[in-house]
Coordinates of C-alpha atoms in Angstrom, one line a residue:
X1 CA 19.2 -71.9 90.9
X2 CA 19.8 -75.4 91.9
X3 CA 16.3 -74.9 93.7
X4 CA 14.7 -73.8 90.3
X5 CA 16.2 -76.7 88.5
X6 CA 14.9 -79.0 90.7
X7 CA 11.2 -77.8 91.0
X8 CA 11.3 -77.8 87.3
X9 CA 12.5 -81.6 87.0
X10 CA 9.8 -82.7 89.1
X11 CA 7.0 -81.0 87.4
X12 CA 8.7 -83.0 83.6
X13 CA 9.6 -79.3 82.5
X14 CA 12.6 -79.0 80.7
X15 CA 14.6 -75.7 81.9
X16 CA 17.9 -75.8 82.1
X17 CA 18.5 -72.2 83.4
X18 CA 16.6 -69.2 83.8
X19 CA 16.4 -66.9 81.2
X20 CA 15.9 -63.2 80.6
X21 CA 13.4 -61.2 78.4
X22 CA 13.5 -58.0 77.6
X23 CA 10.4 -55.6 76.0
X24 CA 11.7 -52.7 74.3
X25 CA 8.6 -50.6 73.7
X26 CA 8.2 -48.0 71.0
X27 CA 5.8 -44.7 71.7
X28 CA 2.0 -45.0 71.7
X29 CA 2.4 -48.8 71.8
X30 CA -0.3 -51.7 71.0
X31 CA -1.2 -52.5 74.8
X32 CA -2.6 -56.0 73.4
X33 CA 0.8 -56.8 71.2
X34 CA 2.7 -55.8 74.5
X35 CA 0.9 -57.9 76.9
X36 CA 0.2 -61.1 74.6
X37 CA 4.1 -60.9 74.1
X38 CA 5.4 -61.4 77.7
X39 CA 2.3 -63.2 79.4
X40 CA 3.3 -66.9 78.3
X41 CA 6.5 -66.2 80.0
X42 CA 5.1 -64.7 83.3
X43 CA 2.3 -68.0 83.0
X44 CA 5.5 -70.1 83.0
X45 CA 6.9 -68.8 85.9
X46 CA 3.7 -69.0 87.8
X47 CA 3.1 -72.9 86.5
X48 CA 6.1 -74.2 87.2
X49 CA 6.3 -72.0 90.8
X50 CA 9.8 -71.2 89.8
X51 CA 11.5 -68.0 88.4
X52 CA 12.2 -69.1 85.2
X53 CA 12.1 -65.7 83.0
X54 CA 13.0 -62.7 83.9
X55 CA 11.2 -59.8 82.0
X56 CA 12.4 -56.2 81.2
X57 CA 11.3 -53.3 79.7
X58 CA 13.2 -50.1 77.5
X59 CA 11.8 -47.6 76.1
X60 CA 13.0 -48.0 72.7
X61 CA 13.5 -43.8 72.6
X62 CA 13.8 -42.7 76.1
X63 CA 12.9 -38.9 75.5
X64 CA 9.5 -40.7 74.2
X65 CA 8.4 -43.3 77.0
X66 CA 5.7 -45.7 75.9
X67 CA 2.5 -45.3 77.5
X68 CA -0.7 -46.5 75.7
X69 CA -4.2 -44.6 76.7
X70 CA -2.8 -42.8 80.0
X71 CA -1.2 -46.7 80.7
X72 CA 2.4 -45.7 81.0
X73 CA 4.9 -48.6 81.2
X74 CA 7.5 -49.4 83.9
X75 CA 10.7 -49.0 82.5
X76 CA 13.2 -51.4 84.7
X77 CA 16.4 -51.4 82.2
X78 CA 18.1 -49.0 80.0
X79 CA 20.3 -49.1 77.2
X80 CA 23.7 -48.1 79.2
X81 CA 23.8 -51.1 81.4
X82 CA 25.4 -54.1 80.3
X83 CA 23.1 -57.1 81.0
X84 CA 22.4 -59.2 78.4
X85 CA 19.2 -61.0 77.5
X86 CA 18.3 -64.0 76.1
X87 CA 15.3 -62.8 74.3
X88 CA 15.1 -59.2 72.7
X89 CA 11.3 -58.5 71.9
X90 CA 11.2 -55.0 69.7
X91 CA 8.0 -53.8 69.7
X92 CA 7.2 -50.6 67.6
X93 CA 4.1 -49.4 66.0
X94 CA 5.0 -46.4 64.5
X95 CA 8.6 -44.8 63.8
X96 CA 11.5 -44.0 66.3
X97 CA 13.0 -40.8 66.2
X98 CA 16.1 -40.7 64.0
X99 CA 18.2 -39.4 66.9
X100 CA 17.3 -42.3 69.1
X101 CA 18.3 -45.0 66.6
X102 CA 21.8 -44.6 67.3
X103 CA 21.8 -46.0 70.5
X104 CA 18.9 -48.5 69.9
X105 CA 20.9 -49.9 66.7
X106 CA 24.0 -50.2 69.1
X107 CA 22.5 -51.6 71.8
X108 CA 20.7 -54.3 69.7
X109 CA 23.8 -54.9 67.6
X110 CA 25.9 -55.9 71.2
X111 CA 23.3 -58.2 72.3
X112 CA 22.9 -59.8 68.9
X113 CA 26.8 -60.3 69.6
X114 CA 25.9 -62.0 72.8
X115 CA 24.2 -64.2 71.5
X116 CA 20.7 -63.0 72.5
X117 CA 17.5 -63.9 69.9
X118 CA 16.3 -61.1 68.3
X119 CA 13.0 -60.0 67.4
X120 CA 11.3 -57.9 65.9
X121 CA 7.5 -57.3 66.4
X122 CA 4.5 -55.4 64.2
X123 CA 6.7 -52.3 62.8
X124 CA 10.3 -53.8 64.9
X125 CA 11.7 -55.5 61.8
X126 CA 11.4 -52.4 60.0
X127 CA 14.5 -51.1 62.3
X128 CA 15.9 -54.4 62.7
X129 CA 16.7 -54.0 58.5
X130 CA 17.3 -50.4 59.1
X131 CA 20.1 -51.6 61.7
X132 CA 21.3 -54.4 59.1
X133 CA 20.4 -57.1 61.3
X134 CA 18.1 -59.1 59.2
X135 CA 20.4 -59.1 56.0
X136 CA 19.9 -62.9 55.1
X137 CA 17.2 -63.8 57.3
X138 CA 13.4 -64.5 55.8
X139 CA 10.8 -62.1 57.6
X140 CA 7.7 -60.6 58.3
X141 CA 5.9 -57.8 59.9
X142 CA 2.3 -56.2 60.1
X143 CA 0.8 -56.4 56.6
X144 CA 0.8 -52.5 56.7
X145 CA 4.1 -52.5 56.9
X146 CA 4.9 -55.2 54.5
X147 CA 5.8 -52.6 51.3
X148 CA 8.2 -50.7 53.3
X149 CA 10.1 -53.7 54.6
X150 CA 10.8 -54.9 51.2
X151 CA 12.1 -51.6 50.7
X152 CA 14.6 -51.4 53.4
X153 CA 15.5 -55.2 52.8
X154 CA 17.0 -56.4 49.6
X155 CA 18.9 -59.2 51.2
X156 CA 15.8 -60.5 53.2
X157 CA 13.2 -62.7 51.5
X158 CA 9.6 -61.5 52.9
X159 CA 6.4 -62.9 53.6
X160 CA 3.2 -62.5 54.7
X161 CA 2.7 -64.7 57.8
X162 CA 1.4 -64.7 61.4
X163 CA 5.3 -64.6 62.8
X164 CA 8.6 -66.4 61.0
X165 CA 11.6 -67.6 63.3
X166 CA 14.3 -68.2 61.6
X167 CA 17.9 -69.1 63.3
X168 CA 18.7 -66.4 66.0
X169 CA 15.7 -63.8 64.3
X170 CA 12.4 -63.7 64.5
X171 CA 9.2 -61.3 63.6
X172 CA 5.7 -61.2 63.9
X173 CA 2.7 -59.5 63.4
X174 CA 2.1 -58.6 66.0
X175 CA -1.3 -57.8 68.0
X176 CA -2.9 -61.3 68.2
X177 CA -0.4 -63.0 66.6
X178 CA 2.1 -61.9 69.8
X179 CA 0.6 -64.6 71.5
X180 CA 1.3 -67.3 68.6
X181 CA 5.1 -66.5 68.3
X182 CA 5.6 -66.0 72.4
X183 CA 4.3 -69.3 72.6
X184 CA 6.0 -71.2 69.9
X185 CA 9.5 -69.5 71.5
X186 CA 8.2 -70.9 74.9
X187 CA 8.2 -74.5 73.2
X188 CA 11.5 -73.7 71.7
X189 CA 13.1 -72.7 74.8
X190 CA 11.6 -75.2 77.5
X191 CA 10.7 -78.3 75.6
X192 CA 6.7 -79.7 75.4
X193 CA 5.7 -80.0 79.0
X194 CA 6.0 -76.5 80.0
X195 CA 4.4 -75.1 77.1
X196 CA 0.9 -77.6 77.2
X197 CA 1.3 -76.3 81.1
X198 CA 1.4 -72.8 79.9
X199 CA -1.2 -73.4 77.5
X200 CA -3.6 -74.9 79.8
X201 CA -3.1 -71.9 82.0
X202 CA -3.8 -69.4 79.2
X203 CA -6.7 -71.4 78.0
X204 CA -4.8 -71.7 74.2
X205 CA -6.8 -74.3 72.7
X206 CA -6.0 -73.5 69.2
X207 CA -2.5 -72.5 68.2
X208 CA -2.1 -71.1 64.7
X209 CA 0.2 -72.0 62.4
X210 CA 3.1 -69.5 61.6
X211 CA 2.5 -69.8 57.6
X212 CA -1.3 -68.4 58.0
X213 CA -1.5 -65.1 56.3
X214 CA -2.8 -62.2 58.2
X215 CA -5.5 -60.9 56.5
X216 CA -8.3 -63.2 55.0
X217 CA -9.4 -60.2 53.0
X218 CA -6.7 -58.7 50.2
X219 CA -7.0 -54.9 48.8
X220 CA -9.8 -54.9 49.6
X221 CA -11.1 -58.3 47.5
X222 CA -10.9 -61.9 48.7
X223 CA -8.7 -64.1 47.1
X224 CA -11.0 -66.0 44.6
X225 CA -11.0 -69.9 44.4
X226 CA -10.4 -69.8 40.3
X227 CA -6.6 -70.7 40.6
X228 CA -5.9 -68.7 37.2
X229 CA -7.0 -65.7 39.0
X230 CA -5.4 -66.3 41.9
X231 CA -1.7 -66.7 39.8
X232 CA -2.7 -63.4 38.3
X233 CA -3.1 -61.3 41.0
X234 CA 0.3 -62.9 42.7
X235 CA 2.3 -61.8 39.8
X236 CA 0.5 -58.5 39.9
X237 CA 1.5 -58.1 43.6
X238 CA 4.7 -59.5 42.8
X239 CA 5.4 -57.2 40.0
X240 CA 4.0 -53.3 40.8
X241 CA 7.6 -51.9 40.7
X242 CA 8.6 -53.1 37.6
X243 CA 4.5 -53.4 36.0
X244 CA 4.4 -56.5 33.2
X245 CA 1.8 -56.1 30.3
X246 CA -1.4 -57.9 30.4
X247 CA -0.1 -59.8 27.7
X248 CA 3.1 -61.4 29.6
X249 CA 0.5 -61.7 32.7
X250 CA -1.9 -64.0 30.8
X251 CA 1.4 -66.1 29.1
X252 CA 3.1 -66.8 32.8
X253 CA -0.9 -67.8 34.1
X254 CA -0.6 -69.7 30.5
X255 CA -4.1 -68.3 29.1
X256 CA -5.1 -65.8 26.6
X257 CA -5.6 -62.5 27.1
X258 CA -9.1 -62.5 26.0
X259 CA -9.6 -65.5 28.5
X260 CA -7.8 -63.0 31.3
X261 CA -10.3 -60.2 30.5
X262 CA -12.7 -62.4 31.4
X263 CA -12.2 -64.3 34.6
X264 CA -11.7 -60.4 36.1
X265 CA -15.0 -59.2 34.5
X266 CA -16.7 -62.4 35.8
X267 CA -15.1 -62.1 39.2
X268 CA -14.4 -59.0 40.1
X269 CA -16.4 -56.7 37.7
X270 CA -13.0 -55.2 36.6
X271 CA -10.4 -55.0 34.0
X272 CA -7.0 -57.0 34.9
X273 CA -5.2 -53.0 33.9
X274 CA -7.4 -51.3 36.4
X275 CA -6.8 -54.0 39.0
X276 CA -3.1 -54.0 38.1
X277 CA -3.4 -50.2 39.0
X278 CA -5.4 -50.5 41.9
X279 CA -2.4 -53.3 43.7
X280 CA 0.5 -50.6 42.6
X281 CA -1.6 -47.8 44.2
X282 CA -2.4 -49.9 47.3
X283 CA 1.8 -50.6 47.3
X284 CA 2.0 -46.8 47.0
X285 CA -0.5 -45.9 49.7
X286 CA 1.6 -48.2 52.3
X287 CA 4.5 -47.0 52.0
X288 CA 3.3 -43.1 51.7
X289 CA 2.1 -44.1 55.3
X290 CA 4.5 -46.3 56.7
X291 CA 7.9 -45.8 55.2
X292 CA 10.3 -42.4 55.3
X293 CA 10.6 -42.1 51.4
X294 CA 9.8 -38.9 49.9
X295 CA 6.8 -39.3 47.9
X296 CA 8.4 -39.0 44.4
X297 CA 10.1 -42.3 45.5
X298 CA 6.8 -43.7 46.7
X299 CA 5.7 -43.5 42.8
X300 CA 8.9 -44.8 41.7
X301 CA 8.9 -47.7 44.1
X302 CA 4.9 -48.6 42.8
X303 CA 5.8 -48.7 39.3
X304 CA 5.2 -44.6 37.9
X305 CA 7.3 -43.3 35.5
X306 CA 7.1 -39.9 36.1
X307 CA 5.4 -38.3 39.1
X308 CA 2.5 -36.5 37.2
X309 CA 1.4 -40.0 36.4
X310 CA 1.5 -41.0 39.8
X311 CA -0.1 -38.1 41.1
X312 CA -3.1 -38.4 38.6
X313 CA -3.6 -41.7 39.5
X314 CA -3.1 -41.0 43.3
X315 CA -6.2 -38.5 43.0
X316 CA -8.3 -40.3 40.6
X317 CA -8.1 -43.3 43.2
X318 CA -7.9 -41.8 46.6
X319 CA -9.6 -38.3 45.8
X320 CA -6.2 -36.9 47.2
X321 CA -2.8 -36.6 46.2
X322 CA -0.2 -38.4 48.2
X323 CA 1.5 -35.7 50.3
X324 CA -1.7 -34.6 51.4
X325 CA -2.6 -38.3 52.3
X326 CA 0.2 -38.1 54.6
X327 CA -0.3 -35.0 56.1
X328 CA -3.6 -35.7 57.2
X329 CA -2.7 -39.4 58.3
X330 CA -0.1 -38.0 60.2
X331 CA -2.7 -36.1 62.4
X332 CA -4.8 -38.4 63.4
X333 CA -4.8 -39.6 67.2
X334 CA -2.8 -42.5 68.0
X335 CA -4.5 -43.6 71.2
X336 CA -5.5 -46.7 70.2
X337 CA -1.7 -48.0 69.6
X338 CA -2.4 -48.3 65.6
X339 CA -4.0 -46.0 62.8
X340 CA -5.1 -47.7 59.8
X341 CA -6.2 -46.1 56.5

């Protein structure tokens, strides 16, 4: 160690121990997410010629190792020993059995109690609420993901960002945005010097900003420039379990409705109703996909009264009702470490 320290002081690097990482990987992971997560740490151990990080991997359900397109990864820790890490990187893109969770909630729960930093990654902070560890915490998550969390989270502010770190939590994204948040940890841990080092190294030129949203294009519309429009469809999205009328819409944007009618038409060749719908069934859709509800509670949670209305709007909109939405979602290869809609 002493060695270590001292090669580190020479090159201006500020490491005051060596640290550990550890990866635990969910089935049929994104191979991108996994390796953007852990290469600014293996580029700081080969910049500053020292072993400063030590990396890991779980499987996050052992009976279900991780393996990505025939790329299996090599599992060098399990949940029974007793190291602790400095760094817990959760990394899921789709569900983990429910007979697993036991010991993944445990195990995460006693290294949170060491003192480790924990976070959660593209679907991660999904279980990370489910486990209780982000009560109190601001988060985020992949955008797909984003209705569900807010489900499982009711003491947890969320947003849509590239990755949020806040105290002793943090979650991302994921895919691109792995590198982003690996990076900004990096800095947090080792100070400036290592990090431009690293950067050089991994030829990141441009670091992004942890507020940027994720997606540029919304359901499926772009965001229009008209800041009236833009307040609307906020407290739309803000609003599709508990749906306002058009009338209290137009009063918070502090307009008439009759001027509300017609920056949609104008805009988006629509009525502010049918694009109120269309946000409530795009809330709907993600978490028929992505959450465990049943789908009654799916309809419920987007604002329906009574399922027949949901369904009926569910088929009119998606020329399918929900469960069968699911059903055939649920089929569809995974290879590729995501399915999308």
């Amino acid at each position: 160690m002493d060695e270590v320290n001292s090669k580190t002081r020479q090159a201006g690097i500020d490491a005051d121990r060596k640290r550990s990482v550890a990866l635990v990987v969910g089935r049929e992971p994104s191979l991108h997410s996994a390796f953007l997560a852990i290469e600014p740490f293996r580029a700081a151990n080969r910049v500053s010629k020292s072993a400063l990080f030590s990396i890991d991997f779980l499987a996050a359900d052992p009976a279900t190792p991780p393996a990505s397109m025939d790329i299996a990864f090599p599992m060098t820790a399990t949940f029974e020993e007793r190291r602790k890490f400095d760094l817990v990187i959760l990394l899921v893109s789709y569900s983990v059995a429910d007979e697993a969770k036991g010991k993944l909630f445990g195990w995460l729960r006693r290294q949170s109690a060491a003192g480790a930093h924990l976070c959660g990654t593209d679907t991660g902070p999904l279980l990370l609420a489910e486990a209780g560890l982000l009560d109190g915490y601001d988060a985020t998550c992949h955008w797909t993901a984003m209705a569900s969390l807010k489900e499982l989270s009711a003491n947890t502010r969320i947003v849509e960002q590239l990755y949020l770190i806040d105290r002793n939590r943090s979650t991302c994204a994921g895919q691109a945005a792995s590198l982003d948040y690996s990076m900004a940890m990096l800095r947090h841990m080792c100070g400036d010097a290592l990090y431009n080092l690293v950067g050089n190294e991994l030829i990141y030129t441009a670091p992004r900003s942890a507020e940027l949203r994720q997606r540029e294009i919304v359901n499926p519309q772009p965001f229009m420039t008209n800041p009236i429009l833009n307040r609307a469809q906020r407290i739309m999205q803000e609003t599709v379990e508990s749906p306002l009328g058009i009338d209290t819409v137009a009063e918070r944007c502090g307009i008439s409705v009759r001027e509300l009618q017609y920056l949609f038409q104008r805009h988006l060749n629509t009525s502010p109703k049918k694009r109120y719908i269309a946000l409530r069934l795009q809330h709907a859709k993600e978490l028929v996909l992505y959450s465990s509800m049943s789908i009654r509670e799916t309809g419920l949670a987007s604002g329906f009264a009574t399922p027949s209305a949901y369904y009926r709007a569910f088929v009119a909109f998606f020329q399918t009702n929900p469960q069968e939405y699911r059903n055939a979602f649920a089929k569809k290869s995974t290879i590729y470490g995501r399915n999308l809609y």
